[in-house]
Amino acid sequence: MDQNHHSDKTAEAQPSEKKKTRNCCNGFKMFLAALSLSFISKSLGAIIMKSSITQIERRFDISSSTVGLIDGSFEIGNLLVIVFVSYFGAKLHRPKLIGIGCIIMGTGSILTALPHFFMGYYRYSKDTTFNPSENSTSSLPTCLINQNLLPNRTSLEVVEKGWEKDSGSYMWIYVLMGNMLRGIGETPIGPLGISYIDDFAEEGHSSLYLGNLLAVTMIGPIIGFLLVSQFSKMYVDIGYVDLSTVRITPQDSRWVGAWWLGFLAAGLISIISSIPFFFLPKTLDKPNKEKKASASSISLPTQNEEKSQMASLTKTGQNVTDTVTGFFQSLKSILTNPLYVLTLFLTLLQASSHIGSITYIFKYVEQQYGKSASETSILLGFITIPSLAAGMFTGGFIVKKFKFTLVGIAKFALCAHSISFLFHLLNFALICENKSVAGLTLTYDGNTPVASHLNVPLSYCNSDCNCDPTQWEPLCGSNGITYISPCLAGCTSSSGSKKSIVFHNCSCVEENGFQSKNNSMKLGECPKSDDCKRKFYIYTVAQILILFSAALGSTSTIMLIFKNVEPELKSLAMGFHSLTIRTLGGIPAPIYFGALIDRTCMKWSINNYGKQGACRIYNSSLYGHTFFGLTTGLKFPVIILFIVLISAMKKKYQGKDIKASENETKAMNEANSGPLINDVKVDHETHV
C-alpha cells in the first residue's frame, strides 16, 4: 500500500516537473521572440534616421553640420544612461527594463515625426502656394515683369490664413530630442537582453541564440531601406495638398518625401515589441543542479544566516572602497597597456570614418550622380547588407579555417583594411565634373567659366530684369546649361502650368556665342553627363568591394581589443572601448563631416527670416574630394598603427603565438558569455 502511494506521488511529481520545464522553455522562447522584435525595431529606426538625413535637412532648412548634430544626439542619449544600465540592470527586473526601453525608443521615433504636423505645408519656393481654392497657372517671376504672373498674389494670403508656415524655424530641435530619446531607450535592449539569454539559456546554447538573434536583426535594415524607398517617392504633404499643384519631382534638389511616415512606423513597432516584456518574470527556472544548490543554502540554520547578514553589513563600506580602488587600478592597467591603446586608437579612426561615411553617403549619391532619395535608398540597401554579411562570414571562416595566431589575426586585419583602403582610392577617379550652371560655374550668358561662384556679375541678357538673386527655380536650356531661375535666364513669358510650364524668349540661352533659336526652357536641372552615368555603375561595384573587404577584417579587429589584455580585464577593456567610440566617434564625426561638406555648397536657400537654410546645389568635384579626402585621412593612419601594433605584438608574444591560437575559441566564448558589463561590448559590435 505504501509502495503504491509512493509510486502515485512519483507519477504526480513527474508531470509537475515536466510542466515546470515546459513553462520555463515557453517563457524563454517568448523572451527570445520579443527580444528579436525589439532588435528589429532598433535597427529599423537606425536605418530610417540615416536614410532620412537629406530629407530632414531640406524640410527644416538646416545645414549638414546641424543634421550631423541631430544624428549624433542618439549617442548622447545612449551615454546618459549607459552607466546606470550597466550597474543596476542585473539587479532590477530586466524584461521590464527592456520593455520600458522599447517604449522610450518608440516615443522618441514618434516625437521625431511630430514636427511635421505642426509646421504647416512645405514651401519649396518663396512663391509656392497651396491654396485649395486656387486654380493657378504659374507664380514664378520672369524678366521685366518683376511680379507674379498671377492676377493676384495669393502666397501672402495663404500665410495669413495659416495654410503655410515657414520651415526655417527651430522645430528641428524636436527631431534632435526624439533621436536622443531613441538613444536612451535603445541602451538597455542589447546589454540586458543578451545577459538574460546567457543566464537562462540551456548550457552551451547561448552562442547559438545570440547568432540567431543577430541574423534576425538584419530584417530591420531590409525593411528600413524598402520603407524609405517607398516613402521618399511620396510628397511630404501627401493627403493634405493637391499633388497636381506640386511642380517639383523626386529628382529636384528641393524635393522632400514623406520622411515622417518611416519614423511613425518604427515608433509603433517599438511600442508593440515592448508589450510581451511586461508579462515575463524577473527570472526563469534554473537548471536542477542550481536548484539543489540554492535549496541547500536556504536550509542552513537561521542563526548562521543572521550572522552572515551582520557580517556582510559590517563589510559593506570596505567592499565599496575596495571596488572603487580596484576599478581605477584596472583602468590604469589597460590604459598603460601599449597594445590596447594602439588598438583603441586605430579602431577609433576606423569607426569615425565609417560613421561619417554612413551618415552622408545617401546625400553624396544623390548630389554626385543625380539620383533621387528613393533610388539611393534601394540601391544602398541592396549592396550594403549582402556585402557586409558576406564579408563578416568569410572573415570569420578564414580565421577559423587557418587557425591564425594572435599576431596572424592582426596581420589578417591589416591585410583586409589595406585592401579596403586601395579600393577606397578608386572613389577619387569616379568623381563627376561640376554641372554647367549659369551664375555659379559660368557667367549668366553661359559663355565663360568663372573662378568663384560668389558674386557672379549679371550679364547683358538679365541686367535689366531686376531679379531676386536668392531665387532657386532651375531650368535646363537646349545648350545643356542649367539656369538658376526664369528671371535670371532672361525669360519674358511662359505658358502651361505647374510641372508642364514652359518659359519662352529666354535671352541668356546661347549656343556657340549666338542666341539659341530654341530659347524655350522647362523647369528642372539638366541631367548628368553620360560619362557621369558610366562612373555611377563603376562606383556601385567599387562600394561592394570596399564594404566586403572592410567587413572581412571586422571580427579580427574586435578580437584584438580583448585578447591583448589580461583575461580578468576583458570586460572593462570592451566597455571602455565602447565608451570611447561613442564619445569620440559617434558624436563628433557626423558634425565635422557635415561642416566640411557645407563648405562645398554653391547655392544656399534663404528662408523668410533672411537666414541661410539648406544647400540647393554643391560643387560636385569639391564635394567628392572633400568627402573622400576626409575618409582617406582617417583610414591611412590606421595602416601605420596596425604595422606598429603588429611589431609590438611580435616582441611581446614571441614564442607564445601557438598558445594564443589554442585559446582563441575559449577567449571568444568567455567574452560573449561574461557578466553584464561584457554586454557593452556586444552592444558595440552590433552598433558597428
XYZ file of C-alpha atoms in Angstrom:
688
model
C 0.000 0.000 0.000
C 2.849 2.384 0.925
C 4.652 1.430 -2.267
C 1.560 2.241 -4.342
C 1.179 5.542 -2.519
C 4.857 6.361 -3.146
C 4.571 5.463 -6.851
C 1.492 7.690 -7.159
C 3.440 10.585 -5.682
C 6.313 9.938 -8.083
C 3.900 9.811 -11.000
C 2.361 13.105 -9.913
C 5.765 14.700 -9.423
C 6.994 13.794 -12.922
C 4.255 15.645 -14.827
C 4.673 18.563 -12.442
C 8.393 18.744 -13.217
C 7.685 18.441 -16.955
C 5.171 21.254 -16.682
C 7.736 23.492 -14.974
C 10.294 22.696 -17.674
C 7.712 23.428 -20.361
C 6.809 26.738 -18.704
C 10.485 27.626 -18.462
C 11.021 26.888 -22.152
C 7.884 28.778 -23.128
C 8.943 31.814 -21.080
C 12.412 31.760 -22.612
C 11.047 31.383 -26.136
C 8.642 34.272 -25.559
C 11.538 36.397 -24.335
C 13.651 35.431 -27.346
C 10.814 36.266 -29.767
C 10.124 39.610 -28.064
C 13.835 40.479 -27.998
C 14.117 39.629 -31.704
C 11.281 42.043 -32.497
C 12.882 44.758 -30.349
C 16.230 44.259 -32.133
C 14.441 44.530 -35.494
C 12.722 47.768 -34.420
C 16.034 49.109 -33.094
C 17.888 48.534 -36.383
C 14.834 49.725 -38.346
C 14.866 53.082 -36.531
C 18.618 53.471 -37.098
C 18.365 52.870 -40.858
C 15.370 55.198 -41.226
C 17.272 58.006 -39.468
C 20.394 57.565 -41.617
C 18.350 57.326 -44.826
C 16.245 60.392 -43.993
C 19.142 62.779 -43.261
C 18.808 64.619 -46.585
C 15.012 64.834 -46.300
C 15.252 66.297 -42.769
C 17.879 68.810 -43.889
C 15.623 70.122 -46.663
C 12.380 70.055 -44.672
C 13.784 72.060 -41.763
C 16.011 74.248 -43.968
C 19.193 73.496 -41.990
C 22.845 72.843 -42.824
C 24.648 69.499 -42.942
C 26.546 70.246 -39.726
C 23.238 70.790 -37.888
C 21.933 67.499 -39.277
C 25.178 65.921 -38.034
C 24.394 67.213 -34.534
C 20.915 65.666 -34.779
C 22.442 62.349 -35.846
C 24.996 62.438 -33.012
C 22.283 63.094 -30.418
C 21.493 59.356 -30.479
C 24.906 58.616 -28.989
C 24.485 61.427 -26.448
C 21.248 59.828 -25.218
C 22.950 56.454 -25.080
C 25.805 57.779 -22.946
C 23.417 59.439 -20.483
C 22.110 56.105 -19.181
C 24.729 53.501 -20.123
C 26.371 53.628 -16.663
C 23.005 53.211 -14.927
C 22.096 50.264 -17.166
C 25.486 48.581 -16.727
C 25.454 48.870 -12.934
C 21.791 48.485 -11.914
C 20.489 46.437 -14.857
C 21.203 42.984 -13.417
C 19.731 43.926 -10.027
C 16.355 45.078 -11.388
C 13.617 43.408 -13.447
C 15.461 43.055 -16.776
C 12.475 42.209 -19.034
C 10.514 45.191 -17.700
C 13.530 47.486 -18.144
C 13.824 46.320 -21.768
C 10.076 46.925 -22.220
C 10.413 50.442 -20.828
C 13.382 50.992 -23.157
C 11.278 49.924 -26.163
C 8.513 52.359 -25.156
C 11.008 55.221 -24.783
C 12.607 54.299 -28.117
C 9.190 54.258 -29.816
C 8.215 57.555 -28.186
C 11.457 59.076 -29.489
C 10.683 57.971 -33.052
C 7.151 59.396 -32.855
C 8.489 62.663 -31.364
C 10.881 62.881 -34.326
C 7.917 62.775 -36.736
C 5.747 65.130 -34.672
C 7.007 68.493 -36.101
C 5.515 67.547 -39.472
C 2.025 68.019 -38.052
C 2.761 71.492 -36.636
C 4.876 73.084 -39.353
C 2.227 73.606 -41.993
C 2.762 72.875 -45.672
C 6.276 72.574 -47.070
C 7.243 75.588 -49.189
C 9.950 74.581 -51.665
C 9.948 78.077 -53.201
C 9.235 81.593 -51.988
C 6.310 81.731 -54.389
C 4.899 78.313 -53.547
C 1.152 78.434 -52.920
C -1.158 75.609 -51.897
C -4.464 77.388 -51.623
C -7.094 74.658 -52.049
C -9.400 77.062 -53.871
C -6.642 78.286 -56.175
C -6.651 77.220 -59.817
C -3.423 78.884 -60.848
C -1.113 78.704 -63.815
C 2.196 79.961 -62.515
C 3.531 82.182 -59.785
C 7.150 82.400 -60.949
C 8.609 85.853 -61.651
C 10.058 86.370 -65.135
C 12.243 89.023 -66.661
C 10.867 92.591 -66.960
C 7.643 91.720 -65.152
C 9.016 91.716 -61.614
C 5.797 90.311 -60.227
C 3.926 87.049 -60.206
C 2.117 86.095 -63.414
C -0.975 85.535 -61.312
C -3.511 88.364 -61.483
C -3.487 88.399 -57.679
C -0.751 87.162 -55.407
C -2.050 84.568 -53.003
C 1.029 83.357 -51.145
C 0.716 86.104 -48.522
C -2.960 85.299 -48.077
C -2.084 81.665 -47.546
C 0.430 82.528 -44.835
C -2.073 84.798 -43.121
C -4.759 82.107 -43.181
C -2.348 79.578 -41.686
C -2.230 77.249 -44.685
C 1.566 77.558 -44.793
C 4.257 78.200 -42.242
C 7.957 78.778 -42.649
C 10.138 75.663 -42.388
C 13.228 77.636 -41.362
C 12.410 77.537 -37.639
C 13.767 75.708 -34.626
C 11.364 72.785 -34.952
C 14.378 70.582 -35.764
C 15.149 70.600 -32.017
C 12.213 68.207 -31.585
C 13.902 65.859 -34.059
C 17.124 66.106 -32.033
C 15.246 65.391 -28.780
C 13.406 62.481 -30.403
C 16.664 60.953 -31.614
C 18.188 61.416 -28.162
C 15.187 59.646 -26.613
C 15.704 56.861 -29.136
C 19.299 56.529 -27.902
C 18.164 56.422 -24.253
C 15.538 53.756 -24.981
C 17.898 51.622 -27.057
C 20.544 51.368 -24.310
C 19.085 48.553 -22.127
C 17.860 46.374 -25.015
C 21.219 44.929 -26.088
C 23.095 44.506 -22.775
C 20.184 43.313 -20.626
C 18.651 41.164 -23.363
C 21.864 39.311 -24.133
C 22.730 38.821 -20.445
C 19.221 37.404 -19.839
C 19.730 34.914 -22.663
C 23.131 33.957 -21.273
C 21.695 33.398 -17.782
C 18.676 31.257 -18.695
C 19.586 29.518 -21.968
C 20.492 25.840 -21.868
C 24.156 25.279 -21.217
C 26.219 25.751 -24.379
C 23.288 27.163 -26.382
C 23.684 30.900 -25.651
C 26.061 31.493 -28.589
C 23.567 29.798 -30.925
C 20.723 32.004 -29.681
C 22.912 35.092 -29.982
C 23.825 34.195 -33.572
C 20.165 33.690 -34.459
C 19.271 36.989 -32.782
C 21.848 38.942 -34.805
C 20.745 37.191 -38.003
C 17.084 38.087 -37.374
C 18.161 41.697 -36.675
C 19.097 42.044 -40.361
C 15.365 42.072 -41.154
C 15.239 45.595 -39.686
C 17.614 47.241 -42.200
C 15.954 45.418 -45.094
C 12.507 46.711 -44.074
C 14.007 50.147 -43.368
C 15.552 50.557 -46.818
C 12.333 49.389 -48.507
C 10.137 51.728 -46.441
C 12.367 54.756 -47.022
C 12.498 53.966 -50.737
C 8.690 53.984 -50.960
C 8.073 56.938 -48.630
C 10.673 59.059 -50.449
C 8.586 58.844 -53.624
C 5.587 60.332 -51.799
C 5.423 64.089 -51.398
C 5.929 65.253 -47.806
C 2.411 66.727 -47.525
C 0.646 63.789 -49.157
C -3.002 63.721 -48.132
C -3.011 67.447 -47.350
C -2.385 69.098 -50.727
C -3.455 68.506 -54.305
C -0.403 66.716 -55.742
C -1.200 68.041 -59.229
C -0.237 71.514 -57.972
C 3.296 70.360 -56.983
C 5.699 71.349 -59.759
C 8.855 69.629 -58.466
C 9.818 65.955 -58.938
C 11.786 63.498 -56.726
C 14.931 64.356 -58.752
C 14.711 68.017 -57.705
C 17.157 69.169 -55.012
C 14.193 70.674 -53.097
C 12.070 67.520 -53.070
C 11.099 66.245 -49.626
C 9.428 62.858 -49.353
C 7.109 61.609 -46.615
C 10.048 61.164 -44.210
C 7.775 61.264 -41.151
C 5.926 58.063 -42.109
C 9.052 55.977 -41.551
C 9.516 57.284 -38.013
C 5.854 56.685 -37.171
C 6.152 53.087 -38.414
C 9.379 52.484 -36.437
C 7.841 54.034 -33.309
C 4.716 51.887 -33.443
C 6.745 48.693 -33.970
C 8.970 49.594 -30.993
C 5.984 50.172 -28.707
C 4.305 46.920 -29.849
C 7.545 44.993 -29.217
C 7.540 46.228 -25.588
C 4.246 44.513 -24.637
C 5.491 40.910 -24.068
C 8.307 42.025 -21.746
C 5.844 43.186 -19.077
C 4.400 39.645 -18.816
C 7.756 37.910 -18.361
C 9.208 37.028 -14.951
C 12.305 38.600 -13.463
C 13.975 35.167 -13.506
C 13.199 31.876 -15.176
C 13.596 28.385 -13.649
C 17.236 27.442 -13.276
C 18.746 24.036 -14.090
C 18.274 21.266 -11.497
C 21.832 21.441 -10.158
C 21.481 25.128 -9.409
C 18.104 24.473 -7.763
C 19.650 21.907 -5.403
C 22.480 24.268 -4.536
C 20.054 27.096 -3.765
C 17.779 24.746 -1.761
C 20.676 23.560 0.417
C 21.720 27.136 1.086
C 18.143 28.015 2.175
C 18.080 25.090 4.633
C 21.014 26.472 6.610
C 20.254 27.301 10.268
C 18.693 30.683 10.887
C 21.475 31.691 13.290
C 24.168 31.224 10.618
C 22.062 33.256 8.153
C 21.722 36.119 10.627
C 25.461 36.048 11.351
C 26.302 36.200 7.663
C 23.924 39.142 7.163
C 25.552 41.027 10.069
C 28.994 40.293 8.680
C 28.011 41.497 5.227
C 26.594 44.743 6.654
C 29.812 45.450 8.571
C 31.912 44.865 5.460
C 29.751 46.880 3.035
C 31.737 50.098 3.378
C 35.031 48.262 2.972
C 33.740 46.407 -0.121
C 32.655 49.669 -1.814
C 36.071 51.212 -1.169
C 37.838 48.114 -2.471
C 35.609 48.083 -5.573
C 36.321 51.728 -6.445
C 40.053 51.288 -5.818
C 40.103 48.105 -7.865
C 38.238 49.805 -10.718
C 40.795 52.628 -11.029
C 43.681 50.173 -10.760
C 42.154 48.063 -13.533
C 41.540 51.156 -15.673
C 45.134 52.243 -15.172
C 46.271 48.764 -16.141
C 44.528 48.785 -19.547
C 45.435 52.412 -20.319
C 49.122 51.691 -19.667
C 48.942 48.637 -21.925
C 50.508 49.856 -25.225
C 48.830 47.099 -27.284
C 45.369 48.038 -26.003
C 45.960 51.772 -26.513
C 47.179 51.221 -30.089
C 44.131 49.063 -30.855
C 41.866 51.663 -29.253
C 43.224 54.474 -31.430
C 43.116 52.549 -34.695
C 39.544 51.342 -34.094
C 38.510 54.904 -33.177
C 39.847 56.163 -36.520
C 38.141 53.291 -38.341
C 34.826 53.912 -36.591
C 34.968 57.667 -37.247
C 35.473 57.145 -40.987
C 32.660 54.557 -41.094
C 30.206 56.702 -39.105
C 30.888 59.810 -41.190
C 30.613 57.858 -44.445
C 27.355 56.109 -43.498
C 25.764 59.386 -42.367
C 26.406 61.270 -45.617
C 26.665 58.525 -48.238
C 22.987 58.991 -49.149
C 23.482 62.723 -49.741
C 26.663 62.035 -51.743
C 24.989 59.636 -54.178
C 22.026 61.996 -54.636
C 24.200 65.054 -55.295
C 27.061 63.418 -57.189
C 25.111 61.175 -59.553
C 21.733 62.931 -59.646
C 19.764 60.073 -58.065
C 16.534 60.527 -56.127
C 16.273 59.646 -52.423
C 14.139 56.625 -53.317
C 16.674 55.266 -55.829
C 19.545 55.886 -53.409
C 17.882 54.037 -50.510
C 17.041 50.941 -52.522
C 20.490 50.880 -54.150
C 22.494 51.235 -50.921
C 20.243 48.731 -49.174
C 20.744 46.249 -51.992
C 24.564 46.461 -51.957
C 25.285 47.174 -48.259
C 23.567 44.342 -46.389
C 24.732 41.399 -48.576
C 28.284 42.793 -48.863
C 28.717 43.281 -45.105
C 27.127 39.920 -44.240
C 29.274 38.052 -46.788
C 32.429 39.854 -45.619
C 31.881 39.096 -41.915
C 31.038 35.452 -42.622
C 34.066 34.974 -44.906
C 36.397 36.710 -42.442
C 35.248 34.526 -39.550
C 35.541 31.402 -41.693
C 39.118 32.240 -42.787
C 40.274 32.881 -39.198
C 38.744 29.592 -38.037
C 39.919 27.574 -41.058
C 43.571 28.593 -40.902
C 43.733 28.858 -37.089
C 45.682 32.122 -37.064
C 47.893 33.002 -34.139
C 47.212 36.273 -32.354
C 49.821 38.037 -34.493
C 48.312 36.290 -37.523
C 44.892 37.714 -36.638
C 46.413 41.228 -36.536
C 48.099 40.654 -39.898
C 44.835 39.454 -41.421
C 43.029 42.559 -40.104
C 45.774 44.760 -41.602
C 45.522 42.951 -44.934
C 41.736 43.372 -45.059
C 41.939 47.068 -44.143
C 44.677 47.698 -46.738
C 42.618 46.057 -49.498
C 39.599 48.124 -48.467
C 41.759 51.267 -48.477
C 43.050 50.570 -52.013
C 39.511 50.062 -53.309
C 38.515 53.253 -51.474
C 41.050 55.242 -53.534
C 39.056 54.345 -56.660
C 36.389 56.787 -55.471
C 38.586 59.750 -56.424
C 38.571 58.638 -60.074
C 34.777 58.311 -60.016
C 34.009 61.916 -59.042
C 31.868 63.679 -61.637
C 32.644 67.099 -63.056
C 30.625 70.102 -61.947
C 27.383 70.834 -63.705
C 27.383 73.811 -66.025
C 25.266 76.328 -64.094
C 24.920 79.894 -65.343
C 25.681 82.239 -62.471
C 27.626 79.652 -60.452
C 30.178 77.883 -62.662
C 29.642 80.047 -65.775
C 28.701 83.638 -66.475
C 24.950 84.231 -66.812
C 25.158 84.150 -70.614
C 26.762 80.691 -70.330
C 29.853 81.557 -72.385
C 32.691 81.939 -69.868
C 33.740 79.864 -66.820
C 34.052 81.801 -63.554
C 36.764 81.469 -60.919
C 34.319 81.573 -57.995
C 30.594 81.065 -57.579
C 30.391 84.057 -55.242
C 29.041 87.368 -56.546
C 28.992 86.486 -60.236
C 28.075 89.733 -62.074
C 24.895 89.921 -64.151
C 25.180 89.728 -67.940
C 23.646 91.905 -70.636
C 20.798 89.386 -71.010
C 19.434 89.812 -67.469
C 20.921 93.018 -66.052
C 17.645 94.927 -66.523
C 15.389 92.193 -65.202
C 15.558 93.202 -61.537
C 15.662 89.531 -60.467
C 15.697 88.132 -56.954
C 19.232 86.655 -56.557
C 18.064 84.259 -53.806
C 15.503 82.569 -56.080
C 16.188 78.913 -56.929
C 13.896 77.615 -59.656
C 16.303 75.797 -62.018
C 15.673 75.392 -65.744
C 17.541 73.403 -68.375
C 18.483 75.085 -71.637
C 18.867 73.446 -75.042
C 22.628 74.109 -74.711
C 22.858 71.734 -71.710
C 23.355 74.578 -69.216
C 21.261 74.875 -66.046
C 19.902 78.339 -65.202
C 19.109 79.423 -61.643
C 15.656 80.893 -62.331
C 13.434 82.010 -65.254
C 14.182 85.645 -64.447
C 17.982 85.183 -64.405
C 17.703 83.241 -67.670
C 16.110 86.301 -69.247
C 12.780 84.589 -69.960
C 9.977 87.076 -70.611
C 6.898 84.846 -70.867
C 5.543 81.422 -70.020
C 2.756 79.009 -70.867
C 1.241 75.962 -69.236
C 1.038 75.282 -65.515
C 2.950 73.562 -62.749
C 5.135 70.665 -63.978
C 4.319 71.305 -67.660
C 5.118 75.022 -67.566
C 7.344 76.258 -70.433
C 9.253 79.575 -70.436
C 9.812 81.450 -73.686
C 12.107 84.149 -75.110
C 14.960 83.315 -72.720
C 17.660 85.735 -73.898
C 20.526 84.185 -71.872
C 20.327 80.845 -73.693
C 23.151 80.900 -76.229
C 24.849 78.289 -78.389
C 28.352 78.919 -79.751
C 28.122 82.586 -78.763
C 24.848 83.206 -80.580
C 21.371 83.349 -79.137
C 19.683 79.980 -79.471
C 16.849 79.649 -81.933
C 15.126 77.304 -79.477
C 15.227 79.570 -76.454
C 12.337 77.958 -74.602
C 13.021 76.055 -71.377
C 11.291 73.692 -68.956
C 11.668 73.508 -65.196
C 14.317 71.225 -63.731
C 18.106 70.886 -63.697
C 19.880 69.427 -66.701
C 20.691 65.717 -66.302
C 24.172 64.461 -65.512
C 26.520 63.736 -68.394
C 26.824 60.266 -69.943
C 30.347 59.994 -68.531
C 28.976 60.598 -65.016
C 26.333 57.916 -65.538
C 29.038 55.401 -66.520
C 31.045 56.332 -63.419
C 27.998 55.605 -61.275
C 27.927 51.942 -62.359
C 31.634 51.579 -61.585
C 31.050 53.326 -58.247
C 28.404 50.736 -57.338
C 30.839 47.862 -57.974
C 33.590 49.687 -56.043
C 31.300 50.074 -52.998
C 30.579 46.330 -52.963
C 34.333 45.609 -52.929
C 35.020 48.255 -50.265
C 32.253 47.019 -47.957
C 33.166 43.354 -48.393
C 36.891 43.870 -47.695
C 36.181 46.178 -44.723
C 33.811 43.603 -43.179
C 36.374 40.860 -43.834
C 38.607 42.097 -41.005
C 35.929 43.411 -38.631
C 35.775 40.290 -36.443
C 39.578 40.107 -36.226
C 39.847 43.746 -35.186
C 37.282 43.262 -32.404
C 39.168 40.192 -31.165
C 42.361 42.257 -30.831
C 40.630 44.583 -28.355
C 40.101 41.978 -25.631
C 42.846 39.456 -26.457
C 45.658 41.936 -25.754
C 44.643 42.498 -22.103
C 44.584 40.262 -19.032
C 41.620 37.830 -19.003
C 40.060 39.427 -15.922
C 40.160 42.864 -17.620
C 38.373 41.866 -20.835
C 35.016 43.245 -19.735
C 36.464 46.590 -18.688
C 38.526 46.791 -21.886
C 35.454 46.275 -24.080
C 33.320 48.634 -22.004
C 35.905 51.434 -22.140
C 36.377 50.821 -25.865
C 32.633 51.150 -26.486
C 32.512 54.348 -24.409
C 35.433 55.856 -26.353
C 33.971 55.014 -29.772
C 30.598 56.528 -28.872
C 32.050 59.660 -27.262
C 34.897 60.478 -29.679
C 33.499 58.817 -32.808
C 29.723 58.627 -32.808
C 29.073 62.200 -31.622
C 31.695 64.428 -33.336
C 32.176 62.556 -36.652
C 28.797 63.488 -38.230
C 29.299 67.109 -37.120
C 32.763 67.699 -38.609
C 31.904 65.708 -41.748
C 28.809 67.905 -42.173
C 30.748 71.134 -41.506
C 33.269 70.321 -44.259
C 30.510 69.293 -46.684
C 28.786 72.654 -46.052
C 31.914 74.408 -47.350
C 31.350 72.855 -50.788
C 27.880 74.388 -51.233
C 27.467 76.823 -54.150
C 23.845 77.927 -53.623
C 22.031 78.194 -50.282
C 18.326 78.666 -49.768
C 17.254 81.784 -47.876
C 14.251 81.490 -45.581
C 11.662 84.180 -44.870
C 13.763 85.465 -41.980
C 16.666 86.138 -44.336
C 18.761 83.369 -42.790
C 20.759 80.681 -44.590
C 18.811 77.443 -44.998
C 19.605 74.173 -46.771
C 22.019 73.789 -49.688
C 20.452 73.632 -53.171
C 23.478 72.627 -55.230
C 27.030 71.558 -54.363
C 30.335 71.844 -56.161
C 30.424 68.166 -57.204
C 34.183 67.976 -57.651
C 34.976 69.752 -54.389
C 32.318 67.736 -52.533
C 33.796 64.439 -53.726
C 37.393 65.381 -52.936
C 36.425 66.764 -49.506
C 34.269 63.758 -48.569
C 36.749 61.089 -49.682
C 39.764 63.161 -48.630
C 38.470 63.207 -45.059
C 37.764 59.456 -45.007
C 41.196 58.790 -46.549
C 42.800 60.973 -43.872
C 41.154 58.771 -41.228
C 41.835 55.439 -42.926
C 45.527 55.841 -43.837
C 46.875 56.298 -40.265
C 45.125 53.031 -39.367
C 47.583 51.158 -41.633
C 50.544 52.742 -39.832
C 49.042 51.964 -36.418
C 48.438 48.352 -37.488
C 52.102 47.978 -38.505
C 53.257 49.429 -35.155
C 50.782 47.153 -33.303
C 51.995 44.012 -35.100
C 55.602 44.931 -34.384
C 54.831 45.422 -30.675
C 52.816 42.176 -30.550
C 55.705 40.213 -32.079
C 58.004 41.430 -29.309
C 55.508 40.581 -26.576
C 54.195 37.261 -27.887
C 57.413 35.865 -29.344
C 57.213 32.112 -28.785
C 53.684 32.370 -27.338
C 51.633 32.595 -30.557
C 50.700 28.893 -30.562
C 49.170 29.223 -27.111
C 47.195 32.269 -28.184
C 45.803 30.327 -31.126
C 44.768 27.387 -28.978
C 42.916 29.636 -26.538
C 41.192 31.675 -29.233
C 37.874 29.821 -29.087
C 37.853 29.794 -25.295
C 38.515 33.546 -25.130
C 35.770 34.302 -27.622
C 33.268 32.219 -25.654
C 34.239 33.926 -22.401
C 33.885 37.361 -23.995
C 30.467 36.536 -25.387
C 29.067 34.947 -22.230
C 30.640 37.015 -19.476
C 28.961 39.211 -16.854
C 26.723 42.176 -17.574
C 29.470 44.671 -18.301
C 30.528 42.417 -21.189
C 27.227 43.267 -22.799
C 28.515 46.763 -23.521
C 30.914 45.019 -25.882
C 28.167 43.067 -27.592
C 26.098 46.222 -27.988
C 29.040 47.962 -29.661
C 29.637 45.071 -32.046
C 26.019 45.213 -33.115
C 26.229 49.010 -33.457
C 29.321 48.864 -35.702
